[in-house]
Amino acid sequence: MGALRLAALCLAALTTLSQGVTYQPNWASIDSRPLPAWYDQSKLGIFVHWGVFSVPSISSEWFWERWQGEKPDPKVVQFMKDNYRPDFTYGDFGKEFTAEFFDADQWAKIFEASGAKYIVFVSKHHEGYTNWPSKYSFNWNSMDVGPNRDIVGELATAVRKTDLIFGLYHSLFEWFHPLYLQDKANNFTTQDFVARKTMPELFEIVNKYKPEVIWSDGDWEAPDVYWNSTNFIAWLYNESPVKDTVVTNDRWGIGVTCHHGGYLTCMDRYNPGVKQNRKFENAMTIDKASWGFRRNAYLEDYLTMDELIKTLIVTVSCGGNLLVNVGPTKYGMIAPIYEERLRDLGQWMQVNGDGIYGSHPWTYQNDTKNPDVWYTMKADGSSKDVYAFVLKWPTNDVLTLGAPVPTSTTKVTLMGYQAPLTFTKTGSQGVSVQLSEVQYALLPCEWAWTFKLTNIAN
């Protein structure tokens, strides 16, 4: 176990154990649990969507539903007609999920290089295929069909050789499982699917792999009482092997999302742009159109580094974590476009991470005069540092900030650049920072720049 990861988890355990609380299976009790400290401090995580949907690898991870669901996508239907025999089933894709180049240690190195502090791996998506040898998914799991490997187990082992924290995504429902469809037809007055599939799987992955994140999804068609959500979470918080360190999200049934759970996701790519009262996570994709790998994606479909870093900065400024998704290929490679984005993000974090990790929202999120500036802060007793993230370098070599109130001892420095910068006060609030002395060729970053302000009055 990495030393930093161990320290973070120990702190999280102390935060929770000191409460001496037994959580009850209701939302009021569950919502009262303090969020383990490691999660808020981390700020950046990596999401990984990998499964049988990575075989057709067009449209998105919803390929099966868009082929044979209630409202098929004509383009997906035509693709299957043009390229596969008439009796081909989605299950036939399973044996083509080969994963021959999957190297869990290499993946872990790439994720660590991104500057992320945790990962969330898709153990099972809505297609029902489990990336571990589940007892409850006979002949539709990664040991019986396709790779013949315990994908979750291999990745968990590799990740725990680094300082990354390991988490798992799990879909509560499955599009075409007959037990689920029967419960749905019964208006969710029966719970056969939950009792025989969903809950046994959740207990299985927690007990076997001990993930510190349980990222639930696939909840939106049924209420939380159908899913037995509060009973599971109460067990997770009270009795599970990760009870003191685990975090959960909010996707546990109709009306629960964006209201209850450990932290809020609200919707995919949730980036409110204003400070939130509760901890939230912006789960988003580098490929703008899909969580899974797409063979037919164009370069323009991927976020640029400017777009990715802006998303990180705005999310953290407003109190959130960013969960950046990548989709590996069916043969187990993280495509170079994803790897490049992650490594570039890591290089940026090496310079600017002090303003991201462990930070908190400041009085202002966006500057009052400069819309291309966002803020975070760190406080230690009476000492406070404010970080101004500048998305566009000023063309006139003067950085105008409207929010800070300087004092006689205020200093302004550019992260990654040694010398303090000269600034002047502009009225009762605001500063103008002179950048003409900064050599552009020696700038520490290519995309966004962080100015640290110490000893300001607000």
XYZ file of C-alpha atoms in Angstrom:
458
model
C 0.000 0.000 0.000
C 1.369 3.439 -0.956
C 2.366 5.624 1.988
C 0.198 8.580 0.948
C -2.795 6.351 0.361
C -2.328 4.722 3.768
C -2.102 8.101 5.486
C -5.235 9.352 3.761
C -7.234 6.276 4.686
C -6.037 6.357 8.284
C -7.184 9.968 8.559
C -10.516 9.027 7.025
C -10.902 6.166 9.498
C -10.207 8.435 12.457
C -12.750 10.947 11.143
C -15.461 8.292 11.046
C -14.563 6.128 14.044
C -14.474 9.124 16.368
C -18.204 9.533 15.819
C -19.080 6.183 17.435
C -22.319 6.065 15.445
C -24.394 3.169 14.153
C -26.139 4.310 10.999
C -29.761 3.380 10.518
C -31.303 2.294 7.200
C -32.937 5.648 6.479
C -31.711 8.684 4.573
C -31.632 11.035 7.549
C -29.187 8.753 9.353
C -27.176 7.882 6.246
C -26.852 11.548 5.255
C -25.534 12.403 8.715
C -22.371 10.354 8.198
C -19.303 12.575 7.737
C -17.668 12.157 4.360
C -14.288 10.440 4.892
C -11.594 13.091 4.618
C -9.619 11.432 1.829
C -12.369 11.993 -0.724
C -12.687 15.772 -0.471
C -8.919 16.169 -0.331
C -8.377 14.096 -3.487
C -10.277 16.344 -5.953
C -9.386 14.259 -9.002
C -10.321 10.702 -9.938
C -10.346 8.494 -13.032
C -13.455 6.684 -14.265
C -13.000 3.584 -16.465
C -15.828 2.185 -18.612
C -14.894 -1.235 -19.964
C -17.102 -4.144 -20.902
C -18.646 -6.089 -23.773
C -19.827 -2.759 -25.224
C -16.130 -2.148 -25.963
C -16.359 -4.808 -28.705
C -18.756 -3.110 -31.146
C -17.258 0.188 -29.889
C -19.504 2.510 -31.852
C -22.355 4.736 -30.663
C -21.631 4.377 -26.917
C -21.692 1.993 -23.976
C -25.491 1.943 -24.518
C -24.966 0.016 -27.775
C -27.135 -2.986 -26.855
C -30.069 -0.842 -25.748
C -29.780 1.313 -28.871
C -29.798 -1.810 -30.990
C -32.601 -3.791 -29.353
C -34.200 -1.500 -26.773
C -37.628 0.138 -26.749
C -36.504 2.929 -29.082
C -33.729 1.551 -31.295
C -31.265 3.897 -32.964
C -31.651 3.402 -36.747
C -27.913 3.906 -37.272
C -27.055 1.144 -34.791
C -29.663 -1.179 -36.276
C -28.281 -0.576 -39.766
C -24.722 -1.141 -38.564
C -25.679 -4.581 -37.311
C -27.520 -5.429 -40.520
C -24.525 -4.380 -42.622
C -21.827 -6.136 -40.600
C -23.264 -9.162 -38.790
C -25.282 -12.237 -39.637
C -29.047 -12.067 -39.040
C -29.014 -14.385 -35.998
C -26.118 -12.600 -34.251
C -26.896 -11.778 -30.613
C -25.356 -9.290 -28.227
C -24.085 -12.230 -26.214
C -21.982 -13.240 -29.211
C -19.891 -10.125 -28.656
C -18.764 -11.609 -25.341
C -16.179 -13.992 -26.775
C -14.698 -11.059 -28.740
C -14.016 -9.148 -25.523
C -10.493 -10.535 -25.581
C -8.448 -8.149 -23.379
C -5.224 -9.745 -24.641
C -3.196 -6.568 -24.091
C -4.724 -5.676 -20.718
C -1.888 -4.906 -18.308
C -3.282 -3.747 -14.979
C 0.084 -2.425 -13.797
C 0.452 -0.294 -16.917
C -3.046 1.088 -16.466
C -2.257 1.942 -12.843
C 0.903 3.773 -13.906
C -1.040 5.854 -16.429
C -3.718 6.700 -13.867
C -1.117 7.647 -11.275
C 0.693 9.824 -13.830
C -2.539 11.792 -14.359
C -2.360 13.283 -10.876
C -5.570 11.504 -9.880
C -5.908 10.171 -6.344
C -8.577 7.514 -6.906
C -10.140 5.437 -9.659
C -13.654 4.125 -10.190
C -13.767 1.050 -12.414
C -16.966 -0.272 -13.977
C -17.474 -3.688 -12.431
C -20.806 -4.126 -14.245
C -22.693 -1.834 -16.613
C -26.348 -2.033 -17.657
C -25.555 -4.934 -20.016
C -25.127 -7.169 -16.954
C -21.680 -8.527 -17.828
C -19.496 -8.609 -14.727
C -15.776 -7.873 -14.921
C -15.169 -10.335 -12.115
C -16.091 -14.034 -11.760
C -19.406 -13.390 -10.067
C -21.365 -16.297 -8.641
C -24.503 -14.434 -9.675
C -23.756 -13.878 -13.354
C -23.307 -17.384 -14.712
C -21.607 -17.519 -18.129
C -21.797 -13.728 -18.445
C -18.639 -12.667 -16.649
C -14.985 -12.051 -17.459
C -13.838 -15.455 -16.261
C -16.381 -17.546 -18.184
C -16.636 -15.474 -21.386
C -13.997 -13.390 -23.127
C -10.769 -12.676 -21.244
C -11.032 -15.645 -18.830
C -9.552 -13.350 -16.189
C -10.625 -11.597 -13.007
C -10.361 -8.065 -14.374
C -11.502 -6.344 -11.177
C -9.100 -8.382 -9.067
C -6.098 -7.708 -11.294
C -6.788 -3.985 -11.392
C -7.412 -3.758 -7.644
C -4.051 -5.405 -6.966
C -2.212 -3.131 -9.411
C -3.833 0.073 -8.161
C -2.967 -0.755 -4.567
C 0.718 -0.870 -5.485
C 0.394 2.895 -6.068
C -0.971 5.742 -3.948
C -4.306 5.567 -5.764
C -7.490 4.575 -3.956
C -9.556 1.845 -5.615
C -13.291 2.167 -6.230
C -15.986 0.367 -8.196
C -18.995 1.380 -10.249
C -21.968 -1.003 -10.241
C -25.232 -0.791 -12.161
C -28.262 -1.700 -10.083
C -30.369 -2.662 -13.083
C -29.825 -4.571 -16.330
C -31.679 -3.691 -19.518
C -32.755 -7.170 -20.533
C -32.482 -9.400 -17.471
C -35.715 -11.412 -17.271
C -36.012 -11.077 -13.489
C -35.683 -7.309 -13.710
C -38.188 -7.094 -16.559
C -40.665 -9.178 -14.529
C -40.238 -6.952 -11.466
C -40.749 -3.943 -13.722
C -43.903 -5.492 -15.193
C -45.112 -5.964 -11.611
C -44.605 -2.221 -11.010
C -41.695 -3.094 -8.711
C -43.958 -4.716 -6.137
C -41.723 -7.799 -6.395
C -37.963 -7.776 -5.744
C -36.735 -11.004 -7.275
C -34.021 -9.284 -9.310
C -32.754 -7.333 -6.301
C -32.739 -10.358 -4.025
C -31.108 -12.746 -6.495
C -28.837 -10.467 -8.536
C -28.239 -6.836 -7.511
C -27.697 -7.159 -3.774
C -25.712 -10.407 -3.886
C -23.378 -8.790 -6.426
C -22.876 -5.691 -4.291
C -22.084 -7.713 -1.173
C -19.774 -9.888 -3.264
C -17.654 -7.048 -4.673
C -17.414 -5.238 -1.336
C -16.358 -8.327 0.598
C -14.018 -9.614 -2.095
C -12.346 -6.452 -3.423
C -12.898 -3.909 -0.602
C -13.437 -0.835 -2.806
C -13.302 2.554 -1.081
C -15.854 3.967 -3.539
C -19.188 2.387 -4.410
C -20.460 4.324 -7.416
C -24.066 3.253 -7.952
C -26.015 3.773 -11.186
C -28.940 2.341 -13.133
C -31.395 3.292 -10.395
C -33.774 5.687 -12.124
C -36.658 3.394 -13.053
C -37.481 2.239 -9.523
C -37.705 3.668 -5.981
C -35.008 3.125 -3.390
C -37.261 0.780 -1.397
C -37.258 -1.583 -4.384
C -33.480 -1.526 -4.556
C -33.187 -1.984 -0.769
C -30.701 0.880 -0.922
C -30.725 2.159 2.633
C -30.268 -1.310 4.122
C -27.252 -1.926 1.920
C -25.674 1.452 2.674
C -26.267 1.024 6.416
C -24.436 -2.313 6.221
C -21.691 -0.661 4.151
C -21.190 2.058 6.789
C -21.603 -0.129 9.866
C -20.282 -3.616 9.138
C -18.476 -3.879 5.806
C -14.690 -4.297 5.568
C -14.455 -0.685 4.289
C -16.978 0.835 6.704
C -14.683 3.608 7.924
C -13.232 4.723 4.601
C -15.828 4.006 1.911
C -17.742 6.749 0.099
C -20.931 6.399 -1.918
C -22.729 8.553 -4.433
C -26.416 9.460 -4.738
C -27.846 7.136 -7.424
C -29.956 4.823 -5.301
C -33.532 5.248 -6.597
C -36.131 7.658 -7.932
C -35.994 10.947 -6.038
C -32.731 10.098 -4.262
C -30.273 11.425 -6.850
C -28.981 14.908 -5.995
C -30.548 14.670 -2.518
C -29.164 11.731 -0.534
C -26.077 9.579 -0.216
C -22.424 10.238 0.501
C -21.814 12.838 -2.217
C -23.960 14.158 -5.065
C -23.565 13.506 -8.789
C -27.022 14.808 -9.799
C -26.486 14.072 -13.508
C -23.712 13.136 -15.889
C -21.225 15.967 -16.463
C -22.658 17.899 -13.516
C -20.779 21.191 -13.371
C -23.053 23.793 -11.717
C -20.597 26.706 -11.974
C -21.560 28.040 -8.549
C -20.619 26.946 -5.037
C -22.600 23.975 -3.733
C -23.634 23.375 -0.139
C -22.938 19.641 -0.347
C -19.991 17.785 -1.765
C -20.514 16.874 -5.410
C -18.677 15.066 -8.157
C -18.546 15.983 -11.819
C -18.346 12.649 -13.643
C -17.467 13.506 -17.229
C -15.905 12.107 -20.381
C -12.871 12.979 -22.476
C -14.828 11.669 -25.476
C -17.737 14.122 -25.545
C -20.173 11.524 -26.929
C -19.407 8.304 -25.063
C -18.159 6.716 -21.859
C -16.986 3.629 -23.717
C -14.343 3.481 -26.440
C -15.529 4.439 -29.944
C -13.648 3.265 -33.026
C -15.363 5.902 -35.146
C -14.529 8.937 -32.992
C -12.824 11.941 -34.573
C -10.196 14.126 -32.928
C -12.747 16.918 -32.565
C -14.879 14.572 -30.427
C -12.313 14.654 -27.619
C -11.895 17.430 -25.089
C -8.828 19.565 -25.630
C -6.479 20.133 -22.722
C -7.824 23.667 -22.360
C -11.335 22.267 -22.024
C -10.306 19.509 -19.633
C -8.323 21.766 -17.315
C -11.039 24.418 -17.295
C -13.553 21.741 -16.294
C -11.284 20.653 -13.437
C -10.710 24.198 -12.202
C -14.368 25.263 -12.301
C -15.497 22.034 -10.638
C -13.000 22.280 -7.770
C -13.597 26.013 -7.351
C -17.265 25.274 -6.666
C -16.505 22.513 -4.161
C -16.589 19.419 -6.355
C -14.363 16.531 -7.373
C -13.702 15.757 -11.029
C -14.037 12.151 -12.222
C -12.434 11.945 -15.678
C -13.583 9.017 -17.797
C -11.582 6.913 -20.245
C -12.815 3.967 -22.297
C -10.292 1.209 -23.104
C -10.410 -0.907 -26.260
C -11.744 -4.471 -26.363
C -8.165 -5.745 -26.434
C -7.224 -3.893 -23.261
C -5.339 -0.806 -24.401
C -5.935 2.745 -23.235
C -5.826 4.565 -26.570
C -2.990 7.098 -27.024
C -5.433 10.044 -27.138
C -6.619 9.159 -23.613
C -3.130 8.465 -22.334
C -1.863 11.770 -23.694
C -4.679 13.704 -22.034
C -4.056 11.987 -18.698
C -0.295 12.452 -18.748
C -0.642 16.102 -19.774
C -3.114 16.583 -16.944
C -0.581 15.074 -14.570
C 2.143 17.438 -15.738
C -0.185 20.367 -15.143
C -1.032 19.074 -11.677
C 2.645 18.780 -10.760
C 2.900 22.553 -11.125
C -0.558 23.668 -10.015
C -1.777 20.880 -7.755
C -1.148 22.868 -4.570
C -4.162 24.992 -5.479
C -6.281 21.891 -6.205
C -5.534 19.118 -3.679
C -7.008 19.760 -0.249
C -8.390 23.136 -1.291
C -11.752 24.686 -0.458
C -14.055 27.150 -2.215
C -13.170 30.773 -1.515
C -15.602 33.635 -0.945
C -15.586 34.076 -4.717
C -15.517 31.284 -7.265
C -15.334 33.357 -10.447
C -13.570 36.724 -10.419
C -15.740 39.834 -10.289
C -13.976 41.493 -13.246
C -12.178 38.757 -15.141
C -14.449 35.879 -16.266
C -11.399 33.772 -17.140
C -10.266 33.570 -13.497
C -11.495 31.056 -10.911
C -10.450 30.720 -7.260
C -9.738 28.187 -4.541
C -8.260 28.650 -1.083
C -6.408 26.881 1.701
C -6.567 27.968 5.325
C -4.367 26.942 8.234
C -5.357 28.705 11.423
C -5.064 32.429 10.816
C -3.091 31.889 7.617
C -4.918 31.745 4.287
C -3.709 31.332 0.720
C -5.908 32.110 -2.257
C -5.234 30.612 -5.679
C -6.315 32.409 -8.836
C -6.490 30.124 -11.872
C -6.106 32.110 -15.074
C -7.513 30.369 -18.146
C -6.224 32.917 -20.687
C -2.915 34.729 -20.477
C -3.539 38.498 -20.621
C -2.582 39.982 -23.987
C -1.442 43.270 -22.424
C 0.787 41.614 -19.786
C -1.445 42.907 -16.968
C -3.568 40.502 -14.950
C -6.603 42.294 -13.541
C -8.298 40.673 -10.559
C -11.383 42.245 -9.054
C -11.994 39.998 -6.025
C -8.869 40.098 -3.796
C -8.333 42.815 -1.191
C -4.553 43.204 -0.732
C -2.727 44.229 2.442
C 0.720 45.695 3.022
C 2.146 42.178 3.311
C 0.392 40.583 0.329
C 2.539 38.627 -2.096
C 1.586 37.370 -5.544
C 3.523 34.489 -7.088
C 3.061 32.409 -10.219
C 3.133 28.699 -9.430
C 6.198 27.142 -11.038
C 7.893 30.538 -11.458
C 10.292 31.623 -8.754
C 10.171 35.395 -8.269
C 7.244 37.273 -6.639
C 5.367 39.540 -9.031
C 4.766 43.271 -8.826
C 1.178 44.388 -8.367
C -0.793 47.525 -7.604
C -4.006 47.972 -5.700
C -7.001 49.090 -7.762
C -9.409 51.005 -5.543
C -10.815 49.467 -2.369
C -10.790 45.985 -3.900
C -8.800 44.373 -6.648
C -5.239 44.218 -7.947
C -3.372 44.607 -11.222
C -0.467 42.189 -11.520
C 2.395 43.103 -13.817
C 3.382 40.209 -16.062
C 5.824 41.963 -18.389
C 8.719 40.644 -16.277
C 7.586 37.037 -16.869
C 9.285 35.449 -19.856
C 6.574 33.686 -21.832
C 9.012 31.028 -23.019
C 9.661 30.076 -19.384
C 6.025 29.724 -18.377
C 5.601 26.503 -16.399
C 2.387 25.446 -18.168
C 0.818 25.467 -21.597
C -2.850 25.772 -20.698
C -3.810 27.545 -17.470
C -1.737 29.354 -14.867
C -2.101 29.612 -11.105
C -1.303 32.755 -9.143
C -0.950 32.334 -5.395
C -1.997 35.273 -3.244
C -0.853 35.318 0.400
C -1.849 37.643 3.215
C -4.911 39.185 1.576
C -7.641 40.757 3.679
C -10.610 38.740 2.429
